[in-house]
Structure formats: C-alpha cells, structure tokens
Amino acid sequence: MNGTPIWPIEASRYAGRVDFLFGSLLLISVLTMGLVVFLLALFATKYRHSSKAIRDGSTIKTWRFEVAWTAVTLLVFVGLAVWGADLYLRLYNPPSDALQIFVVGKQWMWKAQHPGGQAEINELHVPAGQDIRLVLASQDVIHSFYVPALRIKQDVVPGRYETMWFRADRPGRYHLFCAEYCGTDHAHMGGWVTVMNPREYADWLRQQGGQQTLAMQGQTLFRRYGCSGCHNPGGTVRAPQLEGVFGSPVPLSDGSVVIADDRYVRDSILNPKGQVAAGYAPVMPTFAGQVSEDDLAKLVAYIESIGPTKAGGGR
Amino acid sequence: MSRPPNESYLSAKIGIRSWLLTTDHKRIALLYFAAITGFFAIGGFAATLIRYELITPGPTLGSPDFYNRLFTMHGVIMVWFFLIPSIPATMGNFIIPLMIGARDLAFPRLNLLSWYLFVIGGLITLTALLLGGLDTGWTFYEPYSTFYATGYVILAITGIVVAGFSSILTGLNFIVTIHKLRAPGMTWYRLPVFVWSTYATSLILVLATPVLAMTLLMLIAERVLGVGIFSPQLGGDPILFQHMFWFYSHPAVYIMILPSMGVISEIVPVFARKQLFGYTFVVWCSIAIAAIGFLVWGHHMFVAGQALYASLAFSFLSYLVAVPSAIKVFNWTATLHEGWIRFDAPMLYAFGFIGLFTMGGLTGLFLAALPIDVHVTDTYFVVAHFHYIMVGGAVMGYFAGLHYWWPKITGRRYPEYWARFAAILAFFGFNLTFFPQFILGYLGMPRRYQSYPPEFQVWHVLSSAGASILAVGYALPLFYFLWSILKGERAPANPWQATGLEWTSRSPPPPNNFDVTPTVVRPPYQYQRGDPCPQVDSD
C-alpha cells in the first residue's frame, strides 16, 4: 500500500472484468484523441497561413464524411453501451446462497452485523471466494458504501433497504469509503474491508463469538417490542403467523401479491398500513422512529430464520 | 436625428444613471461582464483554497466544516453565478443583435430586469456565503439539506431561485429576438452557428430552469414548513429530489457548453480563412444535443437506487447524446483542411477548447458505461471529467470569445503576445490540475474529502501545482484587458477580416448598431482563397 499507485488493486475477478472494459475504453480514447490531435497538428502546420501547400478544394463532398463518422461513432457507442450493460446486469443478480451481512450507515460510521451475531464498526471481515450479499440501511442521510478494490459502490438511501453483492477473491485489507457527501466527518466515514481465507475467517468469527446469532437477538427483540403478542399463536389480536412466510408470496388486501423479502418485512414494521396482508384488518401500529436500523436488521434476520428455507436460499 | 459620426454606445451617454437604467443590449452585456467577473473571482478564490487545503492528507487550513462550506461555495458560485450566465448573458447579449442585424433584443427592458434579477439573486446568495455559508454541496441532496445541513441554506437557495428567473427571461428574450428580429435576407440557414447554439441554449434555459425553481422551492417548503416531500422522516422520497434536481442540472451542463461550441464554430472558420465544414450538421447537432440532453439525467443516479431498466436506458441515451458532440469535433477539425490558418489568441483558445473538450467528452463515455460509473461516480474521476467540460470546454470558449470580440466590444486591440502566452499557460495549467484527478478517481479517491489516505498525496500535489499555473493564466487577461482599455491600439471595424454582420458595424458599435438595416446576401463563413466574402455587400 506504500508508494504512489497508478492503478487500483483488483481484489476480485469482477474488478478484473471492469478493468478490462476500462482498458478497452482507454484504448479507444487514446486512438480517438491521437487522431484528433494528429489531424489538428497536421493541418495547423501544413495549412498555416504562410505555407504554399496546394489547396485545390478536391475534398468538398461533406455529407459523405458526415454520414461516415456519424455511423462509425454510433456503432462504437452502441457496442460500448451493450458491453457495459451486460457487466452491470451481473451486479443485479445475486447468487441465492450468498452469505448475508447487514450494514447500517450513520453519521459517521459503518456498522456491520454478521449472521452469527458478530458486529463490527468501520471494519468488514469477509471470507475470500464466497458470495457475500450486503443488506444496507441508513439511519440518517444518504451514504454510499464504496470499496474501490472491488469496483463496487451502492448509495444507501434512508427509508429503504439497498442490496449489493460481491465475491472477493484475493485476501487483503482494502479501503472502505463513504462516497456520498454526508456532512462534517464524511471523509472519516470509512475503514477497511478485510478479505480472509475461509479458515482464518472461521477463526475470526470464533474469536468474536460467544454472542447470540443475529436471528436469536431478533427473537428477543420480537418479544420486547411486543410483536409476539399478536403474531404468535393465541395472540390477543388476529394477526398473520410469520412462520414460513419469508421468501414466499403474500397476497395483499388490494389484490396484488408481493414476495416477503427483507424489504417487505422492514416496510411492514415501519409502515404496516402500506401493504396489508389479505384477510387482516389494518390494525398494526407503526414502529417508525422506535426501532433503530440495527434492531430492524435483527428482526428481519429472525423472520428470515423462521422462514421455509432456513439456509437463506429461495430468493 | 443628427449624431456625431463616431458616436459609440460607450460615449452616447455618460454617468452612472445612464448605465444602471440602460436598455442597450451592449451596455447590459457589459453590466453582466462586471458582475460575472466578480463571481468568477470569488469562485476561483474558493477553488484556490480548496487546492491549497488538499496539498496535505490531513486538515491544512481549517476544520472539516470549513472545507465543506468551501466546496459548497465554489460549486454554487461557479455553476449559477458564473457558468450558466457566462457566454449567453455577456457575448450573447452583445453580439446576437449585431449578428442578425437587429438594433436590440426583442425586449430591451426585460433584458435590464434580467440583469437586476441576476444581481439581486447573486447578492442574496453571496450574503448567505459571507454570513458563514452552508454545507450542503451545490447539489443540495436530501434528506441532508432538510434535516442535517447547517448554515444559511434557505438564503442561498432563495438567491439561486431569483437568479433562475433571470435565466428564464434571458432565454425567452433570445428566442423571440432570433425568431422576429432577423434582418432581411438573414434566413435560418444563414445564421451564424453562434446564434443557433444560443437558440438551443435558450430552449434549455426556458424549459429546464422552472424545474430547478420548483425543486428548490419544495426544499424550502420542507425545511421551513415541514411539508414532507423528499425526506423519508416525513414520508418523502430522497430519490425524487435527485430526479428533479438532475432534470435541470444535467441540461444545465449543455447550457454551459453549447454557447462555447458556438463561439468555437465562429472562430475556427475565421482563423482558418475557410468555410465551416458541415454547417448544417453542426447547427442540427446543437439542437440534437439540447433535445437529447433532456433525456439523460438518470446517469447521475446509477448507484443511487433507481430502477435497473432506467439505468440501462439512461446509459444508452448518454452514449447517444455524445454522438452530436463528436460530430462537431470532427467538423471543426475538417474545417482546418486546406485553410490559411492564423494563430492569434482566439484561435489558440479554440485549439485548447477542442483538445480539452474532446478529453472531457471521451471520459464521459467511461461514465456512461454502467460498471465503470459504479466504480468512479462520486470520485475525482467525475470531478476531473466535468471540469474538462465546464472549465476546459466552457471557460476556454468564454476566453476565446472574449478575445475574439474584444476589439468590437471596446474598440481597442489587446496585446496579442500576452494573450497567446495566457492561452498557452491556461492550457498547460489546466491539464496539470485536472489530469491527475482522473488517476486519483480511478484509484478510488472519493470527492468532497478534506482528508484522504496518504498514498493519494502525490497526485493531489501535482493537481494543486497545476491550479497555481491555471490561476495565473486566468488572472493575466484581467491585467492586459485593463491595459487595453486604457492604452490599447484603436481597433478597426473588422480586425479579423471576418464575414459576419457584427463586423460591418463600427468598433465599438453605435448605440443603435446599424445606421441602415443591413440586407444579408449570403451564408456565413464564405471565403475565397482566404479572402472574406461578407454576409452583406458593401454598398
């Protein structure tokens, strides 16, 4: 990490693919720039005012040139757009068996919560060679989770979950930045992503361990916030049972159907009247402003753990 | 009326009142020159402090809050009080009526009102900045601006909204003028390209600026009255703010660059002594840029959480909007072929413009590529890219035009060698300032950071060194232009042997521009083996 770098570290195969696209664009740009500069220099010298070069106006048919360079430019650009889109689509299709980590951004720190209950601040430890899915939330303003070595970035907008995924292939310690301006200590809202060999990662988890898993912490909160009063069998109010719900389709009172993913669970806690399950009265009070993003992550993890596919699949 | 034969718009009336109450488009242009030069100096001063601050990885000049207020001030002043009005309000105001053979703009008093709105808006925002500033960044992102920002947010925004009305009225004035006040024979395809590009710019000013005003007024409503629009705490949507903000602020980039392209399209034929290559393509490219420019705002939001298919569409459209810009570069280059090229200062600035704008455009292709944008958005790569367009492009064009029309505006020549020196200095200073920022950006250095990891320092030091050269390049004209006003050689009516109508009028022009309404007989930029064929036949 010492010295002056001119090219960023590639910590994943995906980073290599982004760099290949970047390098290709660089080549196209250098050629185009070279052509323009060469022609400018050539004409500026050959046809300077004092030169006696022949000017017989033999190349006047302008529309042929216009059509030619418009067509070539357009073709190259469309090709680049398609190439970029293809790579980008990958970011939108997380593999189903990814390890899921909740990350909360707040002025001015990142807090990560692992499924085993381990929590860390301004650090994120992940195993190499494994798909990682981050569920991101913000407690206050927009932040942006940015790891240059992985070539990935995602704005974290308050009021909703964002997700991103990656697979780091190369162990090491890489910068983690907040890339969206968020106030006084924006420049200090960051730390390190540590990519470890799976065995070291397992050791690391054990050293941190001794705590309850995220889902177990969520179960405690499920009782503390009084959710279990209605949502458990024999509750005082008729409310949907949540066993097996996660990841499955839920019919809503307006006739539509949603998949009960982490976003839906979170929204249902904060804005229960937004999407009411069919056949139930909209009687649940809102928990907006009462449950922090940290606790929401635990609750979501708990609901997920009592879903039909406990391994985290099915999404 | 009998007027003295050498009376100019400068000497026709004297006294402060004759300036502050003038309806002469040429005098109003000079009022704008004075105002935006002041704002350019303030914005430039802020930029100097920013580059000074970033020489070391830790805090250098002050606290993080000081730095945050500094870059907010730099952005707000440069975008709304220098770049947006720069060429249209000054050279557009001065030259367009002269170019189309009119005596003034269609609504001279509205023109004066526009200047007052601009100055009042500018003073309001300046007051906010002098009272201690604000720390939102020029983008005013939500919910930060409503609940978390400190400083004079409302005051600064009010100034921007007021100045926005100046933009709208100026755009309206130009559109009506270009439609209704063209001299006999001045058909659309005989209009100089500068008129076309100002027309395209005016369309954007009129259509986009109201959206900015609405957005900022909603922000005020939310911050002051607690009306929930953009903040999730009040049930609003922060992404909605970004959509509305960029719906104005992306076309705003074309407000800045289209007039510059117009200036370059004037200068290249004059100093190449040759017809502009592909006139029809160049003018329609301006219109195409203005139109497609309205459909690409979402490329600012590829990582913001907008829908996948929106991102795919905006990426494609962003490539599309780059095509007409590329065509223009090819046409300017082709114009040089078989010319009789002179290298006076305006042409040197034009060469600088073509090079830097091409760099800016090509790096725009990187940002339109979705996976690359994910990596470099909100880093110094973006900072470098838009400075190549707005400073390397728009400001180079501004200086090119300023030198080109200076003899017409003041009736004096500027010192040519000093001007060439300044042009070359600015070109090299600019590249040294901003090229290292591309490297910084790809390495992952986020923007709006006062402190940064030490391995980035070398690139920041290079950038700051370049900024000091650039500052000299921009300060020099101030001195030799002042000298020129006092002691410069008198300029003839047509010092560059150009073909446009503005050069048939005296230098400086009489108050009503033309003693007899000119009749246009041919298209612009006609040269016969390097000799001009003016758009108007003499006698």
Short mmCIF file of C-alpha atoms in Angstrom, two decimals, chain B residues 51 180 185 207 408 504:
data_model
loop_
_atom_site.label_atom_id
_atom_site.label_comp_id
_atom_site.label_asym_id
_atom_site.label_seq_id
_atom_site.Cartn_x
_atom_site.Cartn_y
_atom_site.Cartn_z
CA ARG B 51 -6.46 23.11 -3.83
CA LYS B 180 -38.56 38.02 -35.06
CA GLY B 185 -32.14 38.01 -46.11
CA LEU B 207 -37.72 24.62 -20.26
CA LYS B 408 -15.67 45.00 -31.28
CA THR B 504 -19.77 45.65 -40.56
#
